[in-house]
Amino acid sequence: MSILKVARMGHPVLRKAARKVEPAEIKSPAFQKLVDDMIETMREYEGIGLAAPQVHEGVRLAIIGIDEGEGRTHDIRVLPVINPEVTPIGKTTAEDWEGCLSLPGLRGRVVRPDQVQVRALDRRGNRVEFDLEGFPARVAQHEIDHLDGVLFIDRMKSLETLTFIEEYSKYWTED
Ligand code: ZN
């Protein structure tokens, strides 16, 4: 496995819509390696999700991380999704902080639907369908946005909360 280079804001690959993955492609060693490398890259840089365009691959593949750890243990379960579609469930929205490995050092508040259904293929090419709520729902929407060339700053209603991490820790956190 290898740690991949992460594209930063300004690289055109982040602004292009990614192409659909052909089901026949999924089982190829190259595609499976990309999935493994993306998981390794996400863990290395302590991301909670990663989309293929962020590692310069214009395909509809994303890793959704679900933090199952409690307190100080960070046990991140990874869900690779291929050709994912996300649909809001209900009308409830939530506002929370987001960051992105492609916008290092920045945080901003984004309003998104709080509950979503994700339909995709898994890394074996099987159809999967699951519901997410709260932060994992946010991660899924953020990652799937990347497949359409959309960054979290595009989703901010106002740039007033766009903050560097240092100032975020200083002025925007309770503890
Ligand atoms: Zn991102």
mmCIF file with all atom_site columns, C-alpha atoms and ligand atoms in Angstrom:
data_model
loop_
_atom_site.group_PDB
_atom_site.id
_atom_site.type_symbol
_atom_site.label_atom_id
_atom_site.label_alt_id
_atom_site.label_comp_id
_atom_site.label_asym_id
_atom_site.label_entity_id
_atom_site.label_seq_id
_atom_site.pdbx_PDB_ins_code
_atom_site.Cartn_x
_atom_site.Cartn_y
_atom_site.Cartn_z
_atom_site.occupancy
_atom_site.B_iso_or_equiv
_atom_site.pdbx_formal_charge
_atom_site.auth_seq_id
_atom_site.auth_comp_id
_atom_site.auth_asym_id
_atom_site.auth_atom_id
_atom_site.pdbx_PDB_model_num
ATOM   1   C  CA . MET A 1 1   ? 0.000   0.000  0.000   1.00 0.00 ? 1   MET A CA 1
ATOM   2   C  CA . SER A 1 2   ? 1.091   3.564  -0.520  1.00 0.00 ? 2   SER A CA 1
ATOM   3   C  CA . ILE A 1 3   ? 0.284   6.950  0.853   1.00 0.00 ? 3   ILE A CA 1
ATOM   4   C  CA . LEU A 1 4   ? -0.978  9.132  -1.969  1.00 0.00 ? 4   LEU A CA 1
ATOM   5   C  CA . LYS A 1 5   ? -0.413  12.806 -2.587  1.00 0.00 ? 5   LYS A CA 1
ATOM   6   C  CA . VAL A 1 6   ? -3.473  14.879 -1.705  1.00 0.00 ? 6   VAL A CA 1
ATOM   7   C  CA . ALA A 1 7   ? -4.565  17.594 -4.164  1.00 0.00 ? 7   ALA A CA 1
ATOM   8   C  CA . ARG A 1 8   ? -5.043  20.992 -2.570  1.00 0.00 ? 8   ARG A CA 1
ATOM   9   C  CA . MET A 1 9   ? -7.602  23.649 -3.391  1.00 0.00 ? 9   MET A CA 1
ATOM   10  C  CA . GLY A 1 10  ? -6.612  25.281 -6.656  1.00 0.00 ? 10  GLY A CA 1
ATOM   11  C  CA . HIS A 1 11  ? -5.762  22.003 -8.382  1.00 0.00 ? 11  HIS A CA 1
ATOM   12  C  CA . PRO A 1 12  ? -8.249  21.649 -11.272 1.00 0.00 ? 12  PRO A CA 1
ATOM   13  C  CA . VAL A 1 13  ? -8.910  17.958 -10.479 1.00 0.00 ? 13  VAL A CA 1
ATOM   14  C  CA . LEU A 1 14  ? -10.909 19.084 -7.429  1.00 0.00 ? 14  LEU A CA 1
ATOM   15  C  CA . ARG A 1 15  ? -13.296 21.070 -9.618  1.00 0.00 ? 15  ARG A CA 1
ATOM   16  C  CA . LYS A 1 16  ? -14.103 18.431 -12.221 1.00 0.00 ? 16  LYS A CA 1
ATOM   17  C  CA . ALA A 1 17  ? -17.006 16.012 -12.071 1.00 0.00 ? 17  ALA A CA 1
ATOM   18  C  CA . ALA A 1 18  ? -15.613 12.499 -11.699 1.00 0.00 ? 18  ALA A CA 1
ATOM   19  C  CA . ARG A 1 19  ? -16.630 9.722  -14.087 1.00 0.00 ? 19  ARG A CA 1
ATOM   20  C  CA . LYS A 1 20  ? -18.701 6.677  -13.150 1.00 0.00 ? 20  LYS A CA 1
ATOM   21  C  CA . VAL A 1 21  ? -16.816 3.492  -12.383 1.00 0.00 ? 21  VAL A CA 1
ATOM   22  C  CA . GLU A 1 22  ? -17.644 0.556  -14.671 1.00 0.00 ? 22  GLU A CA 1
ATOM   23  C  CA . PRO A 1 23  ? -18.695 -2.466 -12.578 1.00 0.00 ? 23  PRO A CA 1
ATOM   24  C  CA . ALA A 1 24  ? -16.109 -4.611 -14.437 1.00 0.00 ? 24  ALA A CA 1
ATOM   25  C  CA . GLU A 1 25  ? -13.360 -2.256 -13.317 1.00 0.00 ? 25  GLU A CA 1
ATOM   26  C  CA . ILE A 1 26  ? -14.038 -2.716 -9.606  1.00 0.00 ? 26  ILE A CA 1
ATOM   27  C  CA . LYS A 1 27  ? -12.371 -6.118 -9.213  1.00 0.00 ? 27  LYS A CA 1
ATOM   28  C  CA . SER A 1 28  ? -9.197  -5.114 -11.047 1.00 0.00 ? 28  SER A CA 1
ATOM   29  C  CA . PRO A 1 29  ? -6.029  -5.076 -8.931  1.00 0.00 ? 29  PRO A CA 1
ATOM   30  C  CA . ALA A 1 30  ? -5.433  -1.421 -9.865  1.00 0.00 ? 30  ALA A CA 1
ATOM   31  C  CA . PHE A 1 31  ? -8.841  -0.343 -8.580  1.00 0.00 ? 31  PHE A CA 1
ATOM   32  C  CA . GLN A 1 32  ? -8.560  -2.428 -5.402  1.00 0.00 ? 32  GLN A CA 1
ATOM   33  C  CA . LYS A 1 33  ? -5.131  -0.905 -4.777  1.00 0.00 ? 33  LYS A CA 1
ATOM   34  C  CA . LEU A 1 34  ? -6.602  2.575  -5.186  1.00 0.00 ? 34  LEU A CA 1
ATOM   35  C  CA . VAL A 1 35  ? -9.207  1.749  -2.514  1.00 0.00 ? 35  VAL A CA 1
ATOM   36  C  CA . ASP A 1 36  ? -6.508  0.437  -0.129  1.00 0.00 ? 36  ASP A CA 1
ATOM   37  C  CA . ASP A 1 37  ? -4.215  3.383  -0.818  1.00 0.00 ? 37  ASP A CA 1
ATOM   38  C  CA . MET A 1 38  ? -7.029  5.865  -0.214  1.00 0.00 ? 38  MET A CA 1
ATOM   39  C  CA . ILE A 1 39  ? -7.831  4.228  3.138   1.00 0.00 ? 39  ILE A CA 1
ATOM   40  C  CA . GLU A 1 40  ? -4.160  4.332  4.097   1.00 0.00 ? 40  GLU A CA 1
ATOM   41  C  CA . THR A 1 41  ? -3.847  7.956  2.966   1.00 0.00 ? 41  THR A CA 1
ATOM   42  C  CA . MET A 1 42  ? -6.954  8.972  4.917   1.00 0.00 ? 42  MET A CA 1
ATOM   43  C  CA . ARG A 1 43  ? -5.634  7.319  8.088   1.00 0.00 ? 43  ARG A CA 1
ATOM   44  C  CA . GLU A 1 44  ? -2.145  8.794  7.633   1.00 0.00 ? 44  GLU A CA 1
ATOM   45  C  CA . TYR A 1 45  ? -3.501  12.336 7.443   1.00 0.00 ? 45  TYR A CA 1
ATOM   46  C  CA . GLU A 1 46  ? -6.205  11.684 10.051  1.00 0.00 ? 46  GLU A CA 1
ATOM   47  C  CA . GLY A 1 47  ? -9.073  12.463 7.727   1.00 0.00 ? 47  GLY A CA 1
ATOM   48  C  CA . ILE A 1 48  ? -12.587 11.197 8.329   1.00 0.00 ? 48  ILE A CA 1
ATOM   49  C  CA . GLY A 1 49  ? -13.259 10.752 4.630   1.00 0.00 ? 49  GLY A CA 1
ATOM   50  C  CA . LEU A 1 50  ? -11.526 10.956 1.277   1.00 0.00 ? 50  LEU A CA 1
ATOM   51  C  CA . ALA A 1 51  ? -12.729 11.163 -2.307  1.00 0.00 ? 51  ALA A CA 1
ATOM   52  C  CA . ALA A 1 52  ? -10.782 9.897  -5.336  1.00 0.00 ? 52  ALA A CA 1
ATOM   53  C  CA . PRO A 1 53  ? -10.404 13.362 -6.972  1.00 0.00 ? 53  PRO A CA 1
ATOM   54  C  CA . GLN A 1 54  ? -8.492  14.393 -3.825  1.00 0.00 ? 54  GLN A CA 1
ATOM   55  C  CA . VAL A 1 55  ? -5.816  11.880 -4.813  1.00 0.00 ? 55  VAL A CA 1
ATOM   56  C  CA . HIS A 1 56  ? -5.885  12.981 -8.473  1.00 0.00 ? 56  HIS A CA 1
ATOM   57  C  CA . GLU A 1 57  ? -8.173  10.171 -9.648  1.00 0.00 ? 57  GLU A CA 1
ATOM   58  C  CA . GLY A 1 58  ? -11.294 11.395 -11.431 1.00 0.00 ? 58  GLY A CA 1
ATOM   59  C  CA . VAL A 1 59  ? -13.521 8.413  -10.581 1.00 0.00 ? 59  VAL A CA 1
ATOM   60  C  CA . ARG A 1 60  ? -16.665 8.165  -8.467  1.00 0.00 ? 60  ARG A CA 1
ATOM   61  C  CA . LEU A 1 61  ? -15.094 6.488  -5.459  1.00 0.00 ? 61  LEU A CA 1
ATOM   62  C  CA . ALA A 1 62  ? -15.070 7.825  -1.923  1.00 0.00 ? 62  ALA A CA 1
ATOM   63  C  CA . ILE A 1 63  ? -14.177 6.571  1.524   1.00 0.00 ? 63  ILE A CA 1
ATOM   64  C  CA . ILE A 1 64  ? -16.627 7.464  4.257   1.00 0.00 ? 64  ILE A CA 1
ATOM   65  C  CA . GLY A 1 65  ? -15.113 7.286  7.724   1.00 0.00 ? 65  GLY A CA 1
ATOM   66  C  CA . ILE A 1 66  ? -17.321 6.611  10.714  1.00 0.00 ? 66  ILE A CA 1
ATOM   67  C  CA . ASP A 1 67  ? -15.810 7.426  14.082  1.00 0.00 ? 67  ASP A CA 1
ATOM   68  C  CA . GLU A 1 68  ? -16.845 4.641  16.403  1.00 0.00 ? 68  GLU A CA 1
ATOM   69  C  CA . GLY A 1 69  ? -14.344 5.472  19.100  1.00 0.00 ? 69  GLY A CA 1
ATOM   70  C  CA . GLU A 1 70  ? -15.311 6.907  22.417  1.00 0.00 ? 70  GLU A CA 1
ATOM   71  C  CA . GLY A 1 71  ? -13.331 9.540  24.242  1.00 0.00 ? 71  GLY A CA 1
ATOM   72  C  CA . ARG A 1 72  ? -9.700  9.411  23.220  1.00 0.00 ? 72  ARG A CA 1
ATOM   73  C  CA . THR A 1 73  ? -9.764  6.225  21.190  1.00 0.00 ? 73  THR A CA 1
ATOM   74  C  CA . HIS A 1 74  ? -10.233 6.856  17.519  1.00 0.00 ? 74  HIS A CA 1
ATOM   75  C  CA . ASP A 1 75  ? -11.640 3.788  15.949  1.00 0.00 ? 75  ASP A CA 1
ATOM   76  C  CA . ILE A 1 76  ? -12.552 4.836  12.422  1.00 0.00 ? 76  ILE A CA 1
ATOM   77  C  CA . ARG A 1 77  ? -14.602 2.371  10.438  1.00 0.00 ? 77  ARG A CA 1
ATOM   78  C  CA . VAL A 1 78  ? -14.154 2.885  6.711   1.00 0.00 ? 78  VAL A CA 1
ATOM   79  C  CA . LEU A 1 79  ? -16.853 2.465  4.122   1.00 0.00 ? 79  LEU A CA 1
ATOM   80  C  CA . PRO A 1 80  ? -15.644 2.646  0.518   1.00 0.00 ? 80  PRO A CA 1
ATOM   81  C  CA . VAL A 1 81  ? -18.498 3.673  -1.785  1.00 0.00 ? 81  VAL A CA 1
ATOM   82  C  CA . ILE A 1 82  ? -18.489 3.486  -5.580  1.00 0.00 ? 82  ILE A CA 1
ATOM   83  C  CA . ASN A 1 83  ? -20.846 5.513  -7.797  1.00 0.00 ? 83  ASN A CA 1
ATOM   84  C  CA . PRO A 1 84  ? -22.616 6.706  -4.638  1.00 0.00 ? 84  PRO A CA 1
ATOM   85  C  CA . GLU A 1 85  ? -25.885 8.577  -4.597  1.00 0.00 ? 85  GLU A CA 1
ATOM   86  C  CA . VAL A 1 86  ? -27.008 10.475 -1.557  1.00 0.00 ? 86  VAL A CA 1
ATOM   87  C  CA . THR A 1 87  ? -30.621 11.429 -0.838  1.00 0.00 ? 87  THR A CA 1
ATOM   88  C  CA . PRO A 1 88  ? -31.783 13.454 2.162   1.00 0.00 ? 88  PRO A CA 1
ATOM   89  C  CA . ILE A 1 89  ? -34.326 11.773 4.441   1.00 0.00 ? 89  ILE A CA 1
ATOM   90  C  CA . GLY A 1 90  ? -36.810 14.274 5.808   1.00 0.00 ? 90  GLY A CA 1
ATOM   91  C  CA . LYS A 1 91  ? -36.266 17.990 6.085   1.00 0.00 ? 91  LYS A CA 1
ATOM   92  C  CA . THR A 1 92  ? -34.127 18.293 9.219   1.00 0.00 ? 92  THR A CA 1
ATOM   93  C  CA . THR A 1 93  ? -30.843 20.112 8.737   1.00 0.00 ? 93  THR A CA 1
ATOM   94  C  CA . ALA A 1 94  ? -27.870 20.580 11.016  1.00 0.00 ? 94  ALA A CA 1
ATOM   95  C  CA . GLU A 1 95  ? -25.001 23.055 11.085  1.00 0.00 ? 95  GLU A CA 1
ATOM   96  C  CA . ASP A 1 96  ? -21.524 21.936 12.048  1.00 0.00 ? 96  ASP A CA 1
ATOM   97  C  CA . TRP A 1 97  ? -17.836 22.470 11.386  1.00 0.00 ? 97  TRP A CA 1
ATOM   98  C  CA . GLU A 1 98  ? -16.165 20.878 8.406   1.00 0.00 ? 98  GLU A CA 1
ATOM   99  C  CA . GLY A 1 99  ? -12.585 20.579 7.342   1.00 0.00 ? 99  GLY A CA 1
ATOM   100 C  CA . CYS A 1 100 ? -10.977 18.980 4.321   1.00 0.00 ? 100 CYS A CA 1
ATOM   101 C  CA . LEU A 1 101 ? -7.573  17.466 3.563   1.00 0.00 ? 101 LEU A CA 1
ATOM   102 C  CA . SER A 1 102 ? -7.618  19.533 0.359   1.00 0.00 ? 102 SER A CA 1
ATOM   103 C  CA . LEU A 1 103 ? -8.067  22.760 2.341   1.00 0.00 ? 103 LEU A CA 1
ATOM   104 C  CA . PRO A 1 104 ? -5.453  22.129 5.000   1.00 0.00 ? 104 PRO A CA 1
ATOM   105 C  CA . GLY A 1 105 ? -5.681  24.246 8.117   1.00 0.00 ? 105 GLY A CA 1
ATOM   106 C  CA . LEU A 1 106 ? -9.191  25.554 7.488   1.00 0.00 ? 106 LEU A CA 1
ATOM   107 C  CA . ARG A 1 107 ? -12.555 24.990 9.135   1.00 0.00 ? 107 ARG A CA 1
ATOM   108 C  CA . GLY A 1 108 ? -15.978 26.365 8.340   1.00 0.00 ? 108 GLY A CA 1
ATOM   109 C  CA . ARG A 1 109 ? -19.579 25.853 9.339   1.00 0.00 ? 109 ARG A CA 1
ATOM   110 C  CA . VAL A 1 110 ? -21.896 24.193 6.841   1.00 0.00 ? 110 VAL A CA 1
ATOM   111 C  CA . VAL A 1 111 ? -25.633 23.498 6.968   1.00 0.00 ? 111 VAL A CA 1
ATOM   112 C  CA . ARG A 1 112 ? -26.610 20.126 5.534   1.00 0.00 ? 112 ARG A CA 1
ATOM   113 C  CA . PRO A 1 113 ? -29.465 17.621 5.773   1.00 0.00 ? 113 PRO A CA 1
ATOM   114 C  CA . ASP A 1 114 ? -29.033 15.688 9.024   1.00 0.00 ? 114 ASP A CA 1
ATOM   115 C  CA . GLN A 1 115 ? -30.172 12.313 7.736   1.00 0.00 ? 115 GLN A CA 1
ATOM   116 C  CA . VAL A 1 116 ? -29.429 10.756 4.376   1.00 0.00 ? 116 VAL A CA 1
ATOM   117 C  CA . GLN A 1 117 ? -29.732 7.550  2.461   1.00 0.00 ? 117 GLN A CA 1
ATOM   118 C  CA . VAL A 1 118 ? -26.649 6.401  0.542   1.00 0.00 ? 118 VAL A CA 1
ATOM   119 C  CA . ARG A 1 119 ? -26.898 4.006  -2.381  1.00 0.00 ? 119 ARG A CA 1
ATOM   120 C  CA . ALA A 1 120 ? -23.681 2.739  -3.916  1.00 0.00 ? 120 ALA A CA 1
ATOM   121 C  CA . LEU A 1 121 ? -21.608 -0.253 -4.897  1.00 0.00 ? 121 LEU A CA 1
ATOM   122 C  CA . ASP A 1 122 ? -19.192 -1.628 -2.323  1.00 0.00 ? 122 ASP A CA 1
ATOM   123 C  CA . ARG A 1 123 ? -15.616 -2.614 -3.165  1.00 0.00 ? 123 ARG A CA 1
ATOM   124 C  CA . ARG A 1 124 ? -16.762 -6.077 -4.252  1.00 0.00 ? 124 ARG A CA 1
ATOM   125 C  CA . GLY A 1 125 ? -19.240 -4.545 -6.675  1.00 0.00 ? 125 GLY A CA 1
ATOM   126 C  CA . ASN A 1 126 ? -22.312 -5.385 -4.599  1.00 0.00 ? 126 ASN A CA 1
ATOM   127 C  CA . ARG A 1 127 ? -25.156 -2.924 -4.287  1.00 0.00 ? 127 ARG A CA 1
ATOM   128 C  CA . VAL A 1 128 ? -25.393 -1.401 -0.831  1.00 0.00 ? 128 VAL A CA 1
ATOM   129 C  CA . GLU A 1 129 ? -27.935 0.922  0.683   1.00 0.00 ? 129 GLU A CA 1
ATOM   130 C  CA . PHE A 1 130 ? -27.702 2.451  4.141   1.00 0.00 ? 130 PHE A CA 1
ATOM   131 C  CA . ASP A 1 131 ? -28.950 5.392  6.163   1.00 0.00 ? 131 ASP A CA 1
ATOM   132 C  CA . LEU A 1 132 ? -26.679 7.780  8.033   1.00 0.00 ? 132 LEU A CA 1
ATOM   133 C  CA . GLU A 1 133 ? -27.467 10.403 10.626  1.00 0.00 ? 133 GLU A CA 1
ATOM   134 C  CA . GLY A 1 134 ? -25.519 13.218 12.233  1.00 0.00 ? 134 GLY A CA 1
ATOM   135 C  CA . PHE A 1 135 ? -21.788 13.547 11.565  1.00 0.00 ? 135 PHE A CA 1
ATOM   136 C  CA . PRO A 1 136 ? -21.456 10.437 9.354   1.00 0.00 ? 136 PRO A CA 1
ATOM   137 C  CA . ALA A 1 137 ? -24.287 11.827 7.174   1.00 0.00 ? 137 ALA A CA 1
ATOM   138 C  CA . ARG A 1 138 ? -22.267 15.050 6.888   1.00 0.00 ? 138 ARG A CA 1
ATOM   139 C  CA . VAL A 1 139 ? -19.105 13.152 5.944   1.00 0.00 ? 139 VAL A CA 1
ATOM   140 C  CA . ALA A 1 140 ? -20.962 11.221 3.228   1.00 0.00 ? 140 ALA A CA 1
ATOM   141 C  CA . GLN A 1 141 ? -22.377 14.419 1.724   1.00 0.00 ? 141 GLN A CA 1
ATOM   142 C  CA . HIS A 1 142 ? -19.003 16.179 1.896   1.00 0.00 ? 142 HIS A CA 1
ATOM   143 C  CA . GLU A 1 143 ? -17.207 13.280 0.155   1.00 0.00 ? 143 GLU A CA 1
ATOM   144 C  CA . ILE A 1 144 ? -19.867 12.773 -2.494  1.00 0.00 ? 144 ILE A CA 1
ATOM   145 C  CA . ASP A 1 145 ? -19.768 16.527 -3.225  1.00 0.00 ? 145 ASP A CA 1
ATOM   146 C  CA . HIS A 1 146 ? -16.092 16.056 -4.145  1.00 0.00 ? 146 HIS A CA 1
ATOM   147 C  CA . LEU A 1 147 ? -17.187 13.706 -6.946  1.00 0.00 ? 147 LEU A CA 1
ATOM   148 C  CA . ASP A 1 148 ? -19.055 16.640 -8.482  1.00 0.00 ? 148 ASP A CA 1
ATOM   149 C  CA . GLY A 1 149 ? -16.239 19.129 -8.014  1.00 0.00 ? 149 GLY A CA 1
ATOM   150 C  CA . VAL A 1 150 ? -17.889 20.768 -5.009  1.00 0.00 ? 150 VAL A CA 1
ATOM   151 C  CA . LEU A 1 151 ? -15.905 21.854 -1.926  1.00 0.00 ? 151 LEU A CA 1
ATOM   152 C  CA . PHE A 1 152 ? -17.359 22.553 1.525   1.00 0.00 ? 152 PHE A CA 1
ATOM   153 C  CA . ILE A 1 153 ? -16.700 26.273 1.170   1.00 0.00 ? 153 ILE A CA 1
ATOM   154 C  CA . ASP A 1 154 ? -19.196 26.269 -1.741  1.00 0.00 ? 154 ASP A CA 1
ATOM   155 C  CA . ARG A 1 155 ? -21.824 25.042 0.724   1.00 0.00 ? 155 ARG A CA 1
ATOM   156 C  CA . MET A 1 156 ? -21.178 27.728 3.344   1.00 0.00 ? 156 MET A CA 1
ATOM   157 C  CA . LYS A 1 157 ? -24.016 30.231 3.553   1.00 0.00 ? 157 LYS A CA 1
ATOM   158 C  CA . SER A 1 158 ? -21.526 32.859 4.608   1.00 0.00 ? 158 SER A CA 1
ATOM   159 C  CA . LEU A 1 159 ? -17.731 32.850 4.819   1.00 0.00 ? 159 LEU A CA 1
ATOM   160 C  CA . GLU A 1 160 ? -17.836 34.518 8.235   1.00 0.00 ? 160 GLU A CA 1
ATOM   161 C  CA . THR A 1 161 ? -16.975 31.278 10.017  1.00 0.00 ? 161 THR A CA 1
ATOM   162 C  CA . LEU A 1 162 ? -14.151 30.315 7.636   1.00 0.00 ? 162 LEU A CA 1
ATOM   163 C  CA . THR A 1 163 ? -11.380 29.929 10.164  1.00 0.00 ? 163 THR A CA 1
ATOM   164 C  CA . PHE A 1 164 ? -7.781  28.753 10.461  1.00 0.00 ? 164 PHE A CA 1
ATOM   165 C  CA . ILE A 1 165 ? -7.360  25.799 12.854  1.00 0.00 ? 165 ILE A CA 1
ATOM   166 C  CA . GLU A 1 166 ? -5.336  27.841 15.336  1.00 0.00 ? 166 GLU A CA 1
ATOM   167 C  CA . GLU A 1 167 ? -8.035  30.514 15.587  1.00 0.00 ? 167 GLU A CA 1
ATOM   168 C  CA . TYR A 1 168 ? -10.694 27.788 15.598  1.00 0.00 ? 168 TYR A CA 1
ATOM   169 C  CA . SER A 1 169 ? -9.126  26.265 18.719  1.00 0.00 ? 169 SER A CA 1
ATOM   170 C  CA . LYS A 1 170 ? -8.712  29.695 20.272  1.00 0.00 ? 170 LYS A CA 1
ATOM   171 C  CA . TYR A 1 171 ? -12.073 31.294 19.602  1.00 0.00 ? 171 TYR A CA 1
ATOM   172 C  CA . TRP A 1 172 ? -14.568 28.711 18.436  1.00 0.00 ? 172 TRP A CA 1
ATOM   173 C  CA . THR A 1 173 ? -14.305 25.718 20.743  1.00 0.00 ? 173 THR A CA 1
ATOM   174 C  CA . GLU A 1 174 ? -15.825 25.363 24.189  1.00 0.00 ? 174 GLU A CA 1
ATOM   175 C  CA . ASP A 1 175 ? -13.018 23.335 25.811  1.00 0.00 ? 175 ASP A CA 1
HETATM 176 ZN ZN . ZN  B 2 .   ? -12.986 17.197 1.532   1.00 0.00 ? 1   ZN  B ZN 1
#
